[in-house]
Structures are given as C-alpha cells and as structure tokens.
XYZ file of C-alpha atoms in Angstrom:
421
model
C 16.131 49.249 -64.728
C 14.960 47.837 -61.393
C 16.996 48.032 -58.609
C 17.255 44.263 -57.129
C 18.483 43.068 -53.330
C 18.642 39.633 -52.225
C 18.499 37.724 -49.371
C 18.892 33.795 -48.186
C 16.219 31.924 -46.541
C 16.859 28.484 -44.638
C 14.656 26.945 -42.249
C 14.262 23.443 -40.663
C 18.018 22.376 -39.943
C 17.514 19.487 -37.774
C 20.203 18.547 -36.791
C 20.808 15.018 -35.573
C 23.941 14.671 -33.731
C 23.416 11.231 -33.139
C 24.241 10.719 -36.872
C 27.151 7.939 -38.238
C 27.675 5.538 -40.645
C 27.288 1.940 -39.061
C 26.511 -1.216 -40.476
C 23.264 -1.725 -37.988
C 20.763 0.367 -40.048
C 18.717 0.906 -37.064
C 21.668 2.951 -35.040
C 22.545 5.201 -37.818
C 19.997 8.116 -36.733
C 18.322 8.564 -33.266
C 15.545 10.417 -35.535
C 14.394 7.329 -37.159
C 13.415 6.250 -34.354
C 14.835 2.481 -34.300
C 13.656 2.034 -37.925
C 16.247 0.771 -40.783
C 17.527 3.836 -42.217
C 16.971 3.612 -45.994
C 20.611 4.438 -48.160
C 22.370 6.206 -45.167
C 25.274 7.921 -46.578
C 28.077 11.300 -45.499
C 24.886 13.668 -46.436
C 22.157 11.707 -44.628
C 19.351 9.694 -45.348
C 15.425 10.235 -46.449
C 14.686 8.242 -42.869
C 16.775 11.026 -40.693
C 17.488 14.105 -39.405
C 20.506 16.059 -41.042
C 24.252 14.977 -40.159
C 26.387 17.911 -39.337
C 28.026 17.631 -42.694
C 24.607 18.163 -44.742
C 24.039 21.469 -42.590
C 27.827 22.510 -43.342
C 27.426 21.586 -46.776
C 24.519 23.939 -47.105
C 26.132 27.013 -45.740
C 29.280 26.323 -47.817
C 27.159 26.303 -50.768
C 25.439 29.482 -50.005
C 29.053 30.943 -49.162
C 30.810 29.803 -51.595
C 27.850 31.005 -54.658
C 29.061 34.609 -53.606
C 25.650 35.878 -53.947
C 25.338 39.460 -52.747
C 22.742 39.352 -50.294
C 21.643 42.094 -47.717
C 20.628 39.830 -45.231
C 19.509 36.110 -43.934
C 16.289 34.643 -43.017
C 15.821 31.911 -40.681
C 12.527 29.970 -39.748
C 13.514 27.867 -36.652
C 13.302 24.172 -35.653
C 17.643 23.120 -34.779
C 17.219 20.035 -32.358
C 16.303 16.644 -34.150
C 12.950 14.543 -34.099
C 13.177 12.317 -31.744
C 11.551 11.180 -28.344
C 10.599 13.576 -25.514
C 13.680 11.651 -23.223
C 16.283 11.825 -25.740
C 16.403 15.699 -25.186
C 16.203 18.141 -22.878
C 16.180 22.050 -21.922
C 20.296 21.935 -21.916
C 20.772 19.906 -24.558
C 18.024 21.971 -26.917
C 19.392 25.254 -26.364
C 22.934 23.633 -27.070
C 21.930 22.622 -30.259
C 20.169 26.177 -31.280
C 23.489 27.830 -29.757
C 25.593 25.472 -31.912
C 23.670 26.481 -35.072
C 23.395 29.991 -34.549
C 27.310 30.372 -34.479
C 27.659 27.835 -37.318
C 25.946 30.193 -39.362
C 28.078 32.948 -37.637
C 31.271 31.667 -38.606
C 30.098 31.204 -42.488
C 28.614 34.802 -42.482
C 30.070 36.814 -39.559
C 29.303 40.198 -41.341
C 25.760 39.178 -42.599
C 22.525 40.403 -40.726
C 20.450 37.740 -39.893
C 16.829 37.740 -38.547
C 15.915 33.804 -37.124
C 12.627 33.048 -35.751
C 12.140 29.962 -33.372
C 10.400 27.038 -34.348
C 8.222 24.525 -32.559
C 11.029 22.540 -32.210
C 13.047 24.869 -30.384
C 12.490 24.418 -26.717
C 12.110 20.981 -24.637
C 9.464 19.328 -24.296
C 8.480 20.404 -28.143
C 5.825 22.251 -29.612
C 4.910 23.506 -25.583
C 6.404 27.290 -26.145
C 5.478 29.559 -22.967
C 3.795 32.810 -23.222
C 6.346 34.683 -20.586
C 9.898 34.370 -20.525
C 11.746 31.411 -19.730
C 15.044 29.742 -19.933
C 15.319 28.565 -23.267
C 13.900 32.512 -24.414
C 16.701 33.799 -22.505
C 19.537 31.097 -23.558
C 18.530 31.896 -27.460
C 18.214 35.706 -26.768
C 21.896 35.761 -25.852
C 22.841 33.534 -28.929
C 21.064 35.773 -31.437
C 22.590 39.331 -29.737
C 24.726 39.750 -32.627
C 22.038 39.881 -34.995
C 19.472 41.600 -33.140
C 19.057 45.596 -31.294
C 18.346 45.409 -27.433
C 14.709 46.445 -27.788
C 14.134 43.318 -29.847
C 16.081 41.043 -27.249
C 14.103 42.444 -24.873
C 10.536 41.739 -26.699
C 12.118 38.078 -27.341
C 13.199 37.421 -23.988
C 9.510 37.959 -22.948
C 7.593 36.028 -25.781
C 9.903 34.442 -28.282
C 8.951 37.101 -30.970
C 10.423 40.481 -32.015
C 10.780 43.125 -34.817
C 13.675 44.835 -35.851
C 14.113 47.789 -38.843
C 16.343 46.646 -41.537
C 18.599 49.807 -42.962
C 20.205 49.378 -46.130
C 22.445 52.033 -47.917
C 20.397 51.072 -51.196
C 17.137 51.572 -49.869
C 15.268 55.250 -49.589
C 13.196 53.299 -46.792
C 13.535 50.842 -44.576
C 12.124 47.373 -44.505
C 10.509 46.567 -40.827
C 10.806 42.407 -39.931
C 8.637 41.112 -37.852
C 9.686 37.875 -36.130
C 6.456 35.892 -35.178
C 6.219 32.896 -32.431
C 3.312 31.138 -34.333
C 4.224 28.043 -32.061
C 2.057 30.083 -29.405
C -0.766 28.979 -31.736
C 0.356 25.797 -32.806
C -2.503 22.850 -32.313
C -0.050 20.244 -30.309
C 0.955 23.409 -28.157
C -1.342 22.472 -24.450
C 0.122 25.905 -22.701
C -1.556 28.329 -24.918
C -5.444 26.326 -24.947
C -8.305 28.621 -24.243
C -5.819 31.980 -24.238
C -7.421 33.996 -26.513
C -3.818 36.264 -27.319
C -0.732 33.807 -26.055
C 1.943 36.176 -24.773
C -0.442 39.093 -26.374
C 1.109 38.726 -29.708
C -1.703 39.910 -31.756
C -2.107 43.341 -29.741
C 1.736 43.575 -30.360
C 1.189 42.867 -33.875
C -0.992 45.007 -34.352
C 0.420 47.945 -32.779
C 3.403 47.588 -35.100
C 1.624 47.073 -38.036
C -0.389 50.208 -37.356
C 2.679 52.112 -36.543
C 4.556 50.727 -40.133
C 1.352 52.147 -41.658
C 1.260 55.770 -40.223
C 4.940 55.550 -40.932
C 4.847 54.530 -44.883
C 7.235 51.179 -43.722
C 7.452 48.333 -45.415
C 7.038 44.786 -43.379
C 8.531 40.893 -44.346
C 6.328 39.095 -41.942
C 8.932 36.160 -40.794
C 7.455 32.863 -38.586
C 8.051 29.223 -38.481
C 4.687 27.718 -38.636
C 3.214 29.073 -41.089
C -0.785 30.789 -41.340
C -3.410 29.107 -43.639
C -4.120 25.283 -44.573
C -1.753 22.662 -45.046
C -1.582 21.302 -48.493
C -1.191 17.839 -47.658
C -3.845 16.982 -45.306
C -7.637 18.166 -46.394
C -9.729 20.976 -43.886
C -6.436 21.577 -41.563
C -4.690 24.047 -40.408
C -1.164 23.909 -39.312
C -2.299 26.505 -36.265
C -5.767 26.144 -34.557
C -8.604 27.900 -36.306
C -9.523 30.395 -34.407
C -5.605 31.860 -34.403
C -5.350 31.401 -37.956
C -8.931 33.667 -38.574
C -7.458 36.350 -36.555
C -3.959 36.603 -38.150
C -5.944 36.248 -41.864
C -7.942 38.912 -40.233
C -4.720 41.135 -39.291
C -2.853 40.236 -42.245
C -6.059 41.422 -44.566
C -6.504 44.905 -42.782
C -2.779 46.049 -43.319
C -1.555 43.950 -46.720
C -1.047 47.266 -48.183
C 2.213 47.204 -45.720
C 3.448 43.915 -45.477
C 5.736 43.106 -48.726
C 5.907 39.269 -47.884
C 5.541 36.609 -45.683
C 8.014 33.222 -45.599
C 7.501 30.344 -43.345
C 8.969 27.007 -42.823
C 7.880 23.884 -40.816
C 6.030 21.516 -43.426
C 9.671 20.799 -44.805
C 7.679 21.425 -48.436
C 7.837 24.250 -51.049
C 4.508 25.862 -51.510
C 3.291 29.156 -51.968
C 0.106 30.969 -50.394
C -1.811 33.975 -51.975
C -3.534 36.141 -49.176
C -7.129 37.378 -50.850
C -9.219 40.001 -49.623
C -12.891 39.726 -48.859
C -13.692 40.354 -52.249
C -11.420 37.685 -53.594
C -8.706 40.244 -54.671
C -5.072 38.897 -54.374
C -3.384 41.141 -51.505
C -0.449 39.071 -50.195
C 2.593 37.168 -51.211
C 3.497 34.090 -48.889
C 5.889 31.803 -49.292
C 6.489 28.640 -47.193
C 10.097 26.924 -47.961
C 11.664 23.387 -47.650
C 13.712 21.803 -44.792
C 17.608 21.169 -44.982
C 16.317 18.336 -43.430
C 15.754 15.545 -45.542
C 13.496 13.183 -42.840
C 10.468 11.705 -43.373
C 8.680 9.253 -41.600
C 8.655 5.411 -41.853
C 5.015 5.238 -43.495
C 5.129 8.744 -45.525
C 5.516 8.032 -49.536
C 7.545 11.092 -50.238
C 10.250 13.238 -48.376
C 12.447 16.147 -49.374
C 15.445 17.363 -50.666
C 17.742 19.215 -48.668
C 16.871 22.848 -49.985
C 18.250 26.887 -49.404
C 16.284 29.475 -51.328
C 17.284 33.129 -52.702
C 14.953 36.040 -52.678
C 15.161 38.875 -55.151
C 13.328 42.340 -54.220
C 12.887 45.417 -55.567
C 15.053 47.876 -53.564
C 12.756 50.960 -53.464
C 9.579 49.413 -52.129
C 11.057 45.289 -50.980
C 8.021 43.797 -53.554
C 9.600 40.487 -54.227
C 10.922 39.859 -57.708
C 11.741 36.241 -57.669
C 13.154 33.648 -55.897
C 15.782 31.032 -56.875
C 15.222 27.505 -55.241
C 18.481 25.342 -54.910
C 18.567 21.855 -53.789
C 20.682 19.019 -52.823
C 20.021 15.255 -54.395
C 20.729 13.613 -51.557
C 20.881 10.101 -53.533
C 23.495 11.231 -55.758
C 25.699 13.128 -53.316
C 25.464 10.316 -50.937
C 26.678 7.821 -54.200
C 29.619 10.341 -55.402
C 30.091 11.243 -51.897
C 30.461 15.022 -52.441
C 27.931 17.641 -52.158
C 27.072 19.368 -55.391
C 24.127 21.843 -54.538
C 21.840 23.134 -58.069
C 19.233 25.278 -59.098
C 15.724 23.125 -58.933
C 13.913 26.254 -60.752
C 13.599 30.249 -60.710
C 9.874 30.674 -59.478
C 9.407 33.299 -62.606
C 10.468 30.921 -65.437
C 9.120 28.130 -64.138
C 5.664 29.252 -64.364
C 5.780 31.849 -66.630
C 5.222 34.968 -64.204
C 6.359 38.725 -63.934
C 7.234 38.683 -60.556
C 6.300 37.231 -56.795
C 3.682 40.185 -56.004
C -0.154 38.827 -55.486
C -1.130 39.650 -58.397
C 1.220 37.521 -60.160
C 1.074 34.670 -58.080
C -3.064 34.865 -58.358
C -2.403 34.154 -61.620
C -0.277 31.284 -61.475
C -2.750 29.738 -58.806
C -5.244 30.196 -61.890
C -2.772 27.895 -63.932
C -2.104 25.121 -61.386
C -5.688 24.582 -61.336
C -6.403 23.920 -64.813
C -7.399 20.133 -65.121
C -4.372 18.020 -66.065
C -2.277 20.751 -65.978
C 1.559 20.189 -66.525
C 2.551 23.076 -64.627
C 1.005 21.601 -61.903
C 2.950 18.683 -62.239
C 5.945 20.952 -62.076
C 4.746 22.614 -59.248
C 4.292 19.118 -56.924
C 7.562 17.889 -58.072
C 8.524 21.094 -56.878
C 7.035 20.895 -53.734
C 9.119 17.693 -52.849
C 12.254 19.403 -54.137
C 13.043 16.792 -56.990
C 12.193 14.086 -54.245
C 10.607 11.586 -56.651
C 9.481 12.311 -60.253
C 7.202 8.583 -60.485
C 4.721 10.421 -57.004
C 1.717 11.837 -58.632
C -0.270 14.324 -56.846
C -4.146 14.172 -58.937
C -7.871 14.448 -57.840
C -8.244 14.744 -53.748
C -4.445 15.615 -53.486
C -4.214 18.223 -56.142
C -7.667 19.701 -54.777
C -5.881 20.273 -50.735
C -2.986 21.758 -52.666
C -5.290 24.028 -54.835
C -7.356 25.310 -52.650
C -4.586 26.236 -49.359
C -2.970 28.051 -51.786
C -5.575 30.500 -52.633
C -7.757 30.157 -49.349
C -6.837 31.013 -45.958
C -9.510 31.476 -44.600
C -11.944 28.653 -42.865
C -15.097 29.925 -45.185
C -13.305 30.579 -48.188
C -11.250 27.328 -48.018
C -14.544 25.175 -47.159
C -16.274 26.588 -50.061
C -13.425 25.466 -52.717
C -13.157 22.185 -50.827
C -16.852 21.295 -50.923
C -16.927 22.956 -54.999
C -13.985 21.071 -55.683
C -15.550 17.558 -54.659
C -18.940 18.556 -56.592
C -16.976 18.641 -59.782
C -15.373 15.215 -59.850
C-alpha cells in the first residue's frame, strides 16, 4: 500500500480591491480597464480581477474540505491588472502583505512555500537582480513560513530554497523557490545579463548538492519554463533563459520530483524529455483564482485550487485533484459552491503523474480527433466554455509545448506538425 501526502497549490490571486457591484458596468473593476464588465456578480466577473470574496471563498473551500495536507504551494502574482499609475511600490507590497496573512489566518499551522510572480513588485514584470524594497517588505511577510537562510537568499534575489521535514517521510523533500520573472521577456532590467541575480549558478549549486545528498527537489516558480500553449514558437521567458534552465533541469531530473508553475491562468501540463526523447520530468502549470480575461480574448477561466498527491518515501507525484469554481452559477445562486473538475489519473486513464505516465498521455492527446483531447482543452479553461473548440493550428501549439521544451525540439514538431495537414 503506498504511502500518500498531499499538498494545495494556488497561484494567480489577483486581487482587485477596486471591486463592487454598481449599476455603471464600466466602474465595477479597475482591471477591466474602463470596459463593460460582462455578468458582474458577489464572486466576480470573466472581465476582472478577483473581489476579496472570490479569494476568501477559495481558502474557505480548501479549509473547510479538511484535506490533510503537509504543506501549501504558492506561485505569486497578488496586486490586480491594471495601469502602471493605478499602483505603486506601497500599495503592491500592501496587497502581497494582505494576502499572505489571509492565507495565514485560514491555515496558521500549515507550512507554506510562495514564490513571487511578475506581478509582484511596481512597475510590473521589472523584478531587480539585488535586493530592494519590495524583496525586503515580502521577506518580512513570508518569515513565518520560511528559515533565516532562505530570507536571507530572498532578500537578495527574490528566490530561495528551504528543506521540507515531515514525520512521514525517511527523507526530506528540498523546494526550490525560483524568480523566473528575472527571465521574463517584458522584464527591461535583466536584458543582455547572461545570469540575473546569478540564479542559475545558485541553482545549480543546490541541485548538485541535493544530488550528492540523495534529496529530493519540487522545483516551485511563477512563470513557468517551456512554450506557451496558446501562442505558436513562444516562450513565456526569453529563449536563451529557457535553453539553459531545460539544460539544468535535463542534467539533474533524476532529483527533481516535480515542477508547478502558474502565470498563464490555464491548466496544462509539460513533460521534460531528455536528448534522446526519453520522458524525465513531471511539470505542471495550474489555473488562476483569477477569473480575468481580456476584452478581445474568446475564452477565460474558472476560478481554480488544485490538490497534489505524492508518494511519501520518494515525493513522485501520484495525482492531482483539480477543483473549480463556476463563476456563472455562483454569481446566479449567489453562494460559492467549489467542485471537483477531474482527478488527472481518471480523466485520462493514467497510473500516476511521473514522466513516464504523462509521456503517455501526451501520446493520447495527439491522436487525430481525439476526445481526450477535447477533455483536456476544456480542461485547460477550467469548464470555461464547453461550445470553444481547440482543432488544427491550436491543438498543434498545445501538442507540441507539452512534450517540447526545447527551441529545436519544439521547432521540429511545429514545422512536422504543419507538413501533415
């Protein structure tokens, strides 16, 4: 019998404080930006950020399932979307500050490991590579959580790593918190620096380190590596980043147990393959709480939490269980009644999250007219919109980031991909 642990993963809060109901559809939400918001309602609305009560809503959910989890992953971005003037230093770190003990006061005994997201400091996306004021603000928020040595790495570069000890465990399971906003395209500080805040020597280090040491590593970051599986030949973090962390991530995949990301506000999944094509990591990106989407996007999000299962001798992941919010039908009953969308297993008929498995499943989804796929877009908008359709040039993006991370690899499957149609 396999001995399971869980843990929670949230990312992408967004909080909008600006939020309230008012008949002027255009002053509901600061986030959409002075367009009509669509069916505002107490949980929000598909054209802004999340009200305070969507964000409770979530953690009273994930409270109240009295799940026993060992800890909490979080993958950044607090403040809202809106314009550069609407926020500033102060009023960013006020919002991380008032999210970080919003999850305190739901879990005050729970460990929790955060990383920051692009949206986290003022002006956005521009995240130094030496310390700074909103490093230091959000250092002193996350001291509960966190030993001194890895408020001390944060406080420098927005990134740290931190052993996890668990009573069940024989080992323990090393997190590494990255700042992949250092590598983010829209971020101007960190052009032309070949290691930003020298991350990747740090990385590496510690990855050699976990390896001499027999550890076990969850790689945690907000933006995350590889292509994005909406937009064809991009990367969500300039190229030449992205080939060295593929790089790094290849040479030590025999450590690292799993990787989980946020920022695209969508559910996908990623398979790491060696140079030989040979599945070697798990990595999993998950949706916003947020439900926002822009003006002239078709499809949005549900407001979504997700559970981990792993095996508690060596932290392989098991499974994970995605729940989700319809935000149309809480907003009409006007009470939040958070589900299960789908167990990653059953819904595509795997034996657990490890490459392997996952390898497989990629080898489904790209079976012409396959239904799974179908299941697997839906799933990707949590339940936003069964009519969308995802087929030809938009299932072929999907396909091919989530087997190829890599710019050669990822090319190749483009270009084969368009020869076939």
């Amino acid at each position: 019998f396999l001995k399971t642990g869980q843990f929670w993963h949230v990312s992408d809060l967004h909080l909008d404080p600006t939020y309230h109901i008012t008949p002027d559809r255009t002053k509901v939400c600061s986030s959409s930006k002075g367009a009509n918001a669509s069916n505002p309602g107490p949980f929000g609305d598909f054209l802004c950020d999340s009200p305070y009560q969507l964000i409770l809503s979530a953690f009273a959910f994930m409270k109240d399932s009295k799940q026993q989890v060992s800890f909490m992953i979080w993958t950044g971005d607090s403040p809202p979307h809106v314009p550069v003037k609407e926020l500033s230093t102060k009023l960013v770190i006020s919002i991380i500050g008032n999210m970080s003990s919003t999850i305190r006061n739901f879990f005050p005994d729970l460990q929790v490991f955060p990383a920051l997201g692009n949206h986290d400091y003022w002006p956005q996306d521009q995240l130094p590579v030496t310390t700074s004021e909103v490093y230091n603000a959000v250092a002193d928020f996350w001291k509960p959580w966190l030993t001194d040595e890895a408020i001390n790495t944060f406080r420098k570069g927005g990134f740290y790593t931190q052993l996890f000890e668990s009573s069940d465990s024989s080992q323990p399971l090393r997190i590494i918190s990255l700042n992949t906003n250092l590598y983010y395209s829209p971020n101007s500080v960190t052009v032309n620096i070949t290691d930003p805040a020298n991350q990747f020597a740090w990385l590496e280090g510690i990855l050699e380190t976990s390896s001499q040491k027999k550890e076990k590593v969850y790689i945690i970051g907000h933006v995350p590596i590889g292509y994005l599986p909406y937009a064809r030949n991009t990367t969500a973090i300039r190229e030449y980043y992205n080939e060295r962390l593929v790089k790094i991530f290849r040479k030590y995949s025999s450590v690292i147990a799993g990787q989980f990301f946020g920022h695209t506000h969508r559910d996908s999944i990623m398979v790491l393959l060696d140079e030989e094509e040979k599945p070697v990591n798990s990595l999993f990106v998950a949706p916003a709480v947020t439900p926002v989407k822009n003006v002239w996007q078709m499809e949005s999000n549900n407001p979504g939490v997700r559970l981990y299962q792993y095996d508690l001798l060596d932290y392989s992941l098991l499974d994970l269980w995605q729940f989700y919010l319809d935000l149309r039908d809480a907003n009409k009953k006007n009470e939040s009644n958070w589900k299960l969308e789908y167990i990653l297993t059953k819904a595509y008929g795997i034996e657990d999250l490890k490459p392997e498995s996952l390898y497989e499943m990629a080898k489904q989804l790209s079976v012409p007219h396959s239904t799974l796929f179908e299941q697997y877009y839906s799933n990707f908008i949590v339940s936003y919109d069964k009519t969308i359709v995802c087929e030809e040039g938009c299932k072929t993006c999907q396909i091919c980031a989530i087997q190829y991370l890599d710019y050669s690899s990822y090319t190749d499957c483009i270009n084969r991909e368009a020869t076939w149609r």
